[in-house]
Tab-separated table of C-alpha atoms in Angstrom:
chain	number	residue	atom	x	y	z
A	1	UNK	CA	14.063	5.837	-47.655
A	2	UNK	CA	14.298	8.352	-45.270
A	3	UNK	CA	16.392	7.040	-41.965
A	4	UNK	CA	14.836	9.651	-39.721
A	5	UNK	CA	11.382	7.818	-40.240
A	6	UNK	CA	13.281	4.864	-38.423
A	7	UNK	CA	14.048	6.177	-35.443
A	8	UNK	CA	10.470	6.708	-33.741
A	9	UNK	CA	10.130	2.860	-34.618
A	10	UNK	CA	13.200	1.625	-33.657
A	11	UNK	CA	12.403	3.825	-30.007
A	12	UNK	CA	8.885	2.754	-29.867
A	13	UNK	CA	10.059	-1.068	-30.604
A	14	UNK	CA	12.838	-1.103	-27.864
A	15	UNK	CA	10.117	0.691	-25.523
A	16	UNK	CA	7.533	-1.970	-26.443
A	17	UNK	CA	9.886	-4.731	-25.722
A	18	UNK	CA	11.136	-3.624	-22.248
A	19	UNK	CA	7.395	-3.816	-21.364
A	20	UNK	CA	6.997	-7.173	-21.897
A	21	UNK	CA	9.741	-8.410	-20.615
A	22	UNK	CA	9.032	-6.549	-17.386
A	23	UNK	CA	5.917	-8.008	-17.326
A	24	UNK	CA	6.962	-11.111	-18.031
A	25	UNK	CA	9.072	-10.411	-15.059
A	26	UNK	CA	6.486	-9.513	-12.806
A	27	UNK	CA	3.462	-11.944	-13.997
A	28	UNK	CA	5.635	-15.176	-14.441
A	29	UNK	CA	6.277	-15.574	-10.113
A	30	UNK	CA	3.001	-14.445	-9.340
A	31	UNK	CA	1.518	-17.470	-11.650
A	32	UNK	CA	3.915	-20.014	-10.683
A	33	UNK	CA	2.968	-19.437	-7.041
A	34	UNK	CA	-0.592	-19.586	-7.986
A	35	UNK	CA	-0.389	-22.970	-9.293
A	36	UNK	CA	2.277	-24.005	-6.755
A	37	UNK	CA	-0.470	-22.969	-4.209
A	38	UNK	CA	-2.399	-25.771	-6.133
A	39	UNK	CA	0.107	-28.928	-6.126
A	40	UNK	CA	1.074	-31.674	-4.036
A	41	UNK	CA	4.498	-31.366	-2.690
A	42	UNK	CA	5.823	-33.877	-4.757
A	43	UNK	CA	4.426	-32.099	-7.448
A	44	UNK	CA	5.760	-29.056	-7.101
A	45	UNK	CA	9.902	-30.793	-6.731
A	46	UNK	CA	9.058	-32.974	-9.899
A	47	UNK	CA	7.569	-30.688	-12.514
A	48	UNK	CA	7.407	-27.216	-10.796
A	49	UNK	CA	6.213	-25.849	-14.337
A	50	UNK	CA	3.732	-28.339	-15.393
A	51	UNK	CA	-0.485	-27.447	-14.420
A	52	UNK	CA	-1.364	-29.371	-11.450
A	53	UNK	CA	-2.793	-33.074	-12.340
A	54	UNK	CA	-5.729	-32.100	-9.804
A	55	UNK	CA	-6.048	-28.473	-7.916
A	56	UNK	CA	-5.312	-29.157	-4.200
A	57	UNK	CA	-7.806	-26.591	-3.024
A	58	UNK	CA	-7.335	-28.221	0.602
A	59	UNK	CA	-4.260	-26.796	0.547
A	60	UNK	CA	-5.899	-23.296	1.126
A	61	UNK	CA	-8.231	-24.436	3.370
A	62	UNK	CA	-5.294	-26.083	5.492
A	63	UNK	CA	-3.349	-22.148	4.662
A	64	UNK	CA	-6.365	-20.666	6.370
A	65	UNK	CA	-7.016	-22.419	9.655
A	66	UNK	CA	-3.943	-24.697	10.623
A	67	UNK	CA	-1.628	-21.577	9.359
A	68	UNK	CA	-3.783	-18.784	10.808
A	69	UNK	CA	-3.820	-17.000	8.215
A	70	UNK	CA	-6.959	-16.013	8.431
A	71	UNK	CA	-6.551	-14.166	12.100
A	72	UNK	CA	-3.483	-12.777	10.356
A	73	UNK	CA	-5.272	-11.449	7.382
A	74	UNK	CA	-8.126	-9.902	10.327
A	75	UNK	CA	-5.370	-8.088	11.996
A	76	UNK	CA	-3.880	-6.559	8.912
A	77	UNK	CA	-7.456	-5.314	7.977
A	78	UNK	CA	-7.842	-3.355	11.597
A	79	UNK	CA	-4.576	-2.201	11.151
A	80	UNK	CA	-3.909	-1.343	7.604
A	81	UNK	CA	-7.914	0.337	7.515
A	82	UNK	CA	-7.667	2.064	10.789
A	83	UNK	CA	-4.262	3.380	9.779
A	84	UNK	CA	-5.657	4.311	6.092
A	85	UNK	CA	-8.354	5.878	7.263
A	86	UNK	CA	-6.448	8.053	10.213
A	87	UNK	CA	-3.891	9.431	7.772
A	88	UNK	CA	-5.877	10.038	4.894
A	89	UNK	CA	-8.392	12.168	6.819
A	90	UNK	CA	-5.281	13.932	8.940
A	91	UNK	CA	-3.413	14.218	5.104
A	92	UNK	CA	-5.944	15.971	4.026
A	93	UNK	CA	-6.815	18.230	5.858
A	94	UNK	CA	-2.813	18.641	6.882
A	95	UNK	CA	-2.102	19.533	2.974
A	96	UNK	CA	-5.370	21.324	2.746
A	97	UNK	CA	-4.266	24.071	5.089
A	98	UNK	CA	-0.353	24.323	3.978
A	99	UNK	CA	-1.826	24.640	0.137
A	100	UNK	CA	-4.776	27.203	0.829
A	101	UNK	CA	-3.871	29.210	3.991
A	102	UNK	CA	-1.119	31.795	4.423
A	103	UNK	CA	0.450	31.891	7.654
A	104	UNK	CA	3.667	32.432	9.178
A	105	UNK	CA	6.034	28.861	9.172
A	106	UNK	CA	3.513	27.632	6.662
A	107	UNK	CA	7.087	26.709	3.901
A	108	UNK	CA	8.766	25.055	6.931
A	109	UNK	CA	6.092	23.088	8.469
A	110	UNK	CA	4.994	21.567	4.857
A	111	UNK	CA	9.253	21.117	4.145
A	112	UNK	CA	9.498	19.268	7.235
A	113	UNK	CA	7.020	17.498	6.765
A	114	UNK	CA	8.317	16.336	3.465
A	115	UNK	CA	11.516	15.536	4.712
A	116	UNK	CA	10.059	12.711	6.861
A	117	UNK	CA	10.283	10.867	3.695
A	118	UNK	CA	13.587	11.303	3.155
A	119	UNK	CA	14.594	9.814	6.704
A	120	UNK	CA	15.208	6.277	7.241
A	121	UNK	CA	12.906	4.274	8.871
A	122	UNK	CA	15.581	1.912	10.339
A	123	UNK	CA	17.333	4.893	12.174
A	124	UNK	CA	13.430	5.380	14.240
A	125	UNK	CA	13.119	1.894	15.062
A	126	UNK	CA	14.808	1.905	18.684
A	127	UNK	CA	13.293	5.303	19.986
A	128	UNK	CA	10.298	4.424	18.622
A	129	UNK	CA	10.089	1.304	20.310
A	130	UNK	CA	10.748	2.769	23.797
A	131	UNK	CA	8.455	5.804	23.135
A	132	UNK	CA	5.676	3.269	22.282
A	133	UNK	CA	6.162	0.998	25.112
A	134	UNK	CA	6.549	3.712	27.721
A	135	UNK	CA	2.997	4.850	26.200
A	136	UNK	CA	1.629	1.086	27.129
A	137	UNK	CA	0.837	0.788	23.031
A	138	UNK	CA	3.304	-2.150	22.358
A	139	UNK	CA	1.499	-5.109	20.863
A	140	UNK	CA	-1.602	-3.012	20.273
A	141	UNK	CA	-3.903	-2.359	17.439
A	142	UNK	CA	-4.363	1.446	18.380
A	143	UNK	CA	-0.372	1.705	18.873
A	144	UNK	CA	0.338	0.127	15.301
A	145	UNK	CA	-2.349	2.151	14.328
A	146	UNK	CA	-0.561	5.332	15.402
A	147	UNK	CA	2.772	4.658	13.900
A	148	UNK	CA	1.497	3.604	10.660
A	149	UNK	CA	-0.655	6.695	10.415
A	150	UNK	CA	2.638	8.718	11.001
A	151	UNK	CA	5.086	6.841	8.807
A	152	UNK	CA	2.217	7.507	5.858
A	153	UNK	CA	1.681	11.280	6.558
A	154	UNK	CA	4.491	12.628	4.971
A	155	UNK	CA	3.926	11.570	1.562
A	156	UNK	CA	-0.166	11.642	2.076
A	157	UNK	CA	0.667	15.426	2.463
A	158	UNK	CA	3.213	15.724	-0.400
A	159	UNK	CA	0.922	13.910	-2.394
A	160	UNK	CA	-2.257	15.683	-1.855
A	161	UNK	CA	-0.565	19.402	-1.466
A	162	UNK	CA	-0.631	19.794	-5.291
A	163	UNK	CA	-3.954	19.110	-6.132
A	164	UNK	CA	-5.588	21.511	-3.838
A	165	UNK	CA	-3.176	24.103	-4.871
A	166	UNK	CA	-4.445	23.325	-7.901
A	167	UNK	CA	-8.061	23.735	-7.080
A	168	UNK	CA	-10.171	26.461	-7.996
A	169	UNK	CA	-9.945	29.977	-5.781
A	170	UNK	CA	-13.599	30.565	-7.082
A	171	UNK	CA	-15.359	27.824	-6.305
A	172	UNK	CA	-14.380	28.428	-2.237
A	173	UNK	CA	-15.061	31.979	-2.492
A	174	UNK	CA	-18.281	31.575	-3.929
A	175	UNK	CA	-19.071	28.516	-1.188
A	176	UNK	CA	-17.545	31.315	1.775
A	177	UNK	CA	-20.062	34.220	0.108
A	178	UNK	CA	-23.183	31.621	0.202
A	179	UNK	CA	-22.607	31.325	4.227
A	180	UNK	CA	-20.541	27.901	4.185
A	181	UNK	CA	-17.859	27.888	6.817
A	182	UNK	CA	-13.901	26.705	6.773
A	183	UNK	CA	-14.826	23.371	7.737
A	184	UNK	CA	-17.869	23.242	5.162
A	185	UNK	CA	-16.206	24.169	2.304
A	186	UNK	CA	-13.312	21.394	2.860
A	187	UNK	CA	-15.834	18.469	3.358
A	188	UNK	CA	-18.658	19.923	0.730
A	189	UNK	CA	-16.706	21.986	-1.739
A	190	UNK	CA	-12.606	20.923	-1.872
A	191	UNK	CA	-12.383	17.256	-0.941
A	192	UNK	CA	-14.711	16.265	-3.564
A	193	UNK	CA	-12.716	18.175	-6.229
A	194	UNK	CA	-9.769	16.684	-4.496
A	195	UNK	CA	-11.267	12.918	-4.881
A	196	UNK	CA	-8.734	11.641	-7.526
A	197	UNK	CA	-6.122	12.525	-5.613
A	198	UNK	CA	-7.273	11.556	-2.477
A	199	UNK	CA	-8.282	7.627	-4.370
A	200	UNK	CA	-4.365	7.539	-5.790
A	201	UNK	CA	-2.752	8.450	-2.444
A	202	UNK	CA	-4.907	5.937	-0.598
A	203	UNK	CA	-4.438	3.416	-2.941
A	204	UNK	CA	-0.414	4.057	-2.561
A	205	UNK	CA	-0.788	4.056	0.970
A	206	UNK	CA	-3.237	0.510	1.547
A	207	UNK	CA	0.010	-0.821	-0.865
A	208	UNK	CA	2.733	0.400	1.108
A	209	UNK	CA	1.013	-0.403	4.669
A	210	UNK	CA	0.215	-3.843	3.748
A	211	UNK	CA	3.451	-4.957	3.117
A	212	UNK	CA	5.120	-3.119	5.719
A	213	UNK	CA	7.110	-5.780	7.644
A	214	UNK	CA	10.462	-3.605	9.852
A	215	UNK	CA	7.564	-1.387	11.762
A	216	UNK	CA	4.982	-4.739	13.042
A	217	UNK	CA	8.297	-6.724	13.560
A	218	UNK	CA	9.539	-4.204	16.509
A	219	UNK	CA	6.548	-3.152	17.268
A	220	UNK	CA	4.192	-5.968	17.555
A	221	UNK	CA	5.740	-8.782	19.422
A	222	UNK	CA	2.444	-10.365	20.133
A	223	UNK	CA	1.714	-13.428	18.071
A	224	UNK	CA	-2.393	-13.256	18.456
A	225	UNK	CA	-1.897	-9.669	16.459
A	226	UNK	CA	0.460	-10.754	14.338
A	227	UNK	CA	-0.253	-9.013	10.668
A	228	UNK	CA	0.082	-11.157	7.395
A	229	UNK	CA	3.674	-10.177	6.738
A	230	UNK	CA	4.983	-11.428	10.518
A	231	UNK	CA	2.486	-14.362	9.980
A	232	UNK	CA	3.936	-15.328	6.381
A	233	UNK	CA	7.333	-14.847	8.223
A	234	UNK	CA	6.370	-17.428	10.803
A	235	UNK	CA	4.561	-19.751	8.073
A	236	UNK	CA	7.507	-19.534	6.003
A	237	UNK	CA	9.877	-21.044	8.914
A	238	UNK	CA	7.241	-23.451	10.625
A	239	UNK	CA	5.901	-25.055	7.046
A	240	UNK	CA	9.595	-25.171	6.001
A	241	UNK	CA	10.833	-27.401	8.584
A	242	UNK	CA	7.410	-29.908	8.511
A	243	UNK	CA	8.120	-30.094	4.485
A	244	UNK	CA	4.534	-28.096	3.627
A	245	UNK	CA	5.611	-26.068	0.613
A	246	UNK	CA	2.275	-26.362	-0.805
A	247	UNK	CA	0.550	-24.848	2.249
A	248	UNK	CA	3.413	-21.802	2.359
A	249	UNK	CA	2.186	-21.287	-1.296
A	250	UNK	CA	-1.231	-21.339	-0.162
A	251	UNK	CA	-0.809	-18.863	2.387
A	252	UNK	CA	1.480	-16.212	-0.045
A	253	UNK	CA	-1.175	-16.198	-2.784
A	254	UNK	CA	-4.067	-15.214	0.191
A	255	UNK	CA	-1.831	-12.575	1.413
A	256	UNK	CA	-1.292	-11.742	-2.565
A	257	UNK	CA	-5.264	-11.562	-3.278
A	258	UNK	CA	-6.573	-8.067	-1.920
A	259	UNK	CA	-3.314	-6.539	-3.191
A	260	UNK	CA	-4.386	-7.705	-6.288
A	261	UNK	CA	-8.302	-7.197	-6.019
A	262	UNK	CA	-7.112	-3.419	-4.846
A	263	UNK	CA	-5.350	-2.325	-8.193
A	264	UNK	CA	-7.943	-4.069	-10.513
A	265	UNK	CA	-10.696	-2.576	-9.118
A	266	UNK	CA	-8.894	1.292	-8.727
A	267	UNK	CA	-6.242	1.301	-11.693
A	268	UNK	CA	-8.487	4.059	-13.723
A	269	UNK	CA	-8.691	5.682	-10.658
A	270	UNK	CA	-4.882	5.426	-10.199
A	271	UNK	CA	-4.074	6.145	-13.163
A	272	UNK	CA	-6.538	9.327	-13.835
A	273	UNK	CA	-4.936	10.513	-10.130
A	274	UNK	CA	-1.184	10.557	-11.432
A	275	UNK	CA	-1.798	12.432	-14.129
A	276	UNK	CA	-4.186	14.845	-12.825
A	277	UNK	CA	-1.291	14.990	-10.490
A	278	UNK	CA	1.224	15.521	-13.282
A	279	UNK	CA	-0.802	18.541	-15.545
A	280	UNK	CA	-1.566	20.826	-11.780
């Protein structure tokens, strides 16, 4: 028997195993707190593993309006899909010019602009709090807004700046020689081509806003706009010290849900993105 023929299987085997048990890893917490969401409290301290004996649905329902979790998960929704769709249209059309237009600084502006990813968002938290309240945006939609549209950018931009230097020269020329203009060809001709890109980068971007905690914290003091990661926060202290585990479950598997509902609905999309992505 040849050994050689064993090592492929003995690779693939390993490979195949680490999967699981990463999923395993991931899945197991996520379904515990789904049926924790679903217990009594006395339930969930006797037999934490055990289905509950009847779903508690009230439980949500309690999550929801005593919790505020519902204004919570409003807030996030303004801010997470005004911020999504601010730097996805300013990504675009950011990485459409660096890629596709020659122009003196073009190489520094796009490696500056990549090298906002590399800096730490903890070192901008104190000027960016005084620039933003000396600009009256503290506690505001529009100012949270702003900032998460600019944390996003760099990597929108890094993201994106690949697949329209990837894109056809021929297809714009011929679009320019049938009368279109600049601004015609990038909404009619190039972001189309563009769209699995575009789909992967906003899908990486709704992930990363919505669980952005450090930026809200310092820059939204205001409890009425308090997004869902301040507002589990809160929950998390407040349903800790009255005993309501069940509730706190409640709310965390809400806040879970369109995270969820997100990447079922666009994993082909995701998935077709990175590796269009990968061959330009």
């Amino acid at each position: 028997m040849n050994p050689g023929r064993w090592t492929p299987r003995i690779g693939d085997g390993a490979l195949h195993l680490a999967l699981i048990v990463w999923a395993a890893l991931v899945t197991l917490p996520l379904a515990w707190a789904v049926l924790s969401s679903l217990k009594t409290d006395a339930e969930i301290f006797a037999s934490p593993w055990s289905l509950p004996a009847s779903p508690q649905w009230d439980n949500w329902a309690r999550a929801w309006q005593e919790a505020n979790i519902g204004k919570y998960l409003l807030n996030t929704l303004i801010v997470v899909g005004g911020a999504l769709a601010l730097v996805m249209l300013l990504g675009a059309l950011t990485a459409y010019c660096l890629a596709r237009y020659d122009f003196p600084g073009n190489r520094l502006v796009y490696h500056l602009l990549v090298a906002g990813m590399l800096f730490p968002v903890f070192l901008a938290l104190v000027p960016l709090f005084f620039v933003v309240d000396q600009l009256g945006l503290l506690g505001t939609y529009h100012g949270l807004i702003l900032v998460y549209a600019a944390y996003a950018l760099p990597f929108t931009v890094f993201f994106l700046h690949a697949f329209f230097r990837g894109l056809p020269t021929a297809t714009a020329e011929a679009a320019f020689i049938d009368g279109c203009s600049h601004t015609g060809v990038f909404f009619r001709v190039m972001l189309p081509m563009a769209r699995p890109g575009m789909v992967s980068v906003g899908i990486f971007n709704f992930l990363g806003l919505w669980n952005q905690y450090l930026l809200p914290l310092v820059l939204n003091p205001d409890p009425d706009r308090y997004v869902l990661a301040q507002g589990l926060a809160a929950l998390a202290v407040s349903q800790g010290y009255r005993s309501d585990f069940s509730g706190l479950f409640a709310g965390l598997v809400i806040a879970i849900l369109p995270v969820l509902l997100a990447y079922v609905l666009f994993q082909r999309q995701i998935r077709s993105g990175l590796t269009a992505g990968a061959v330009r």
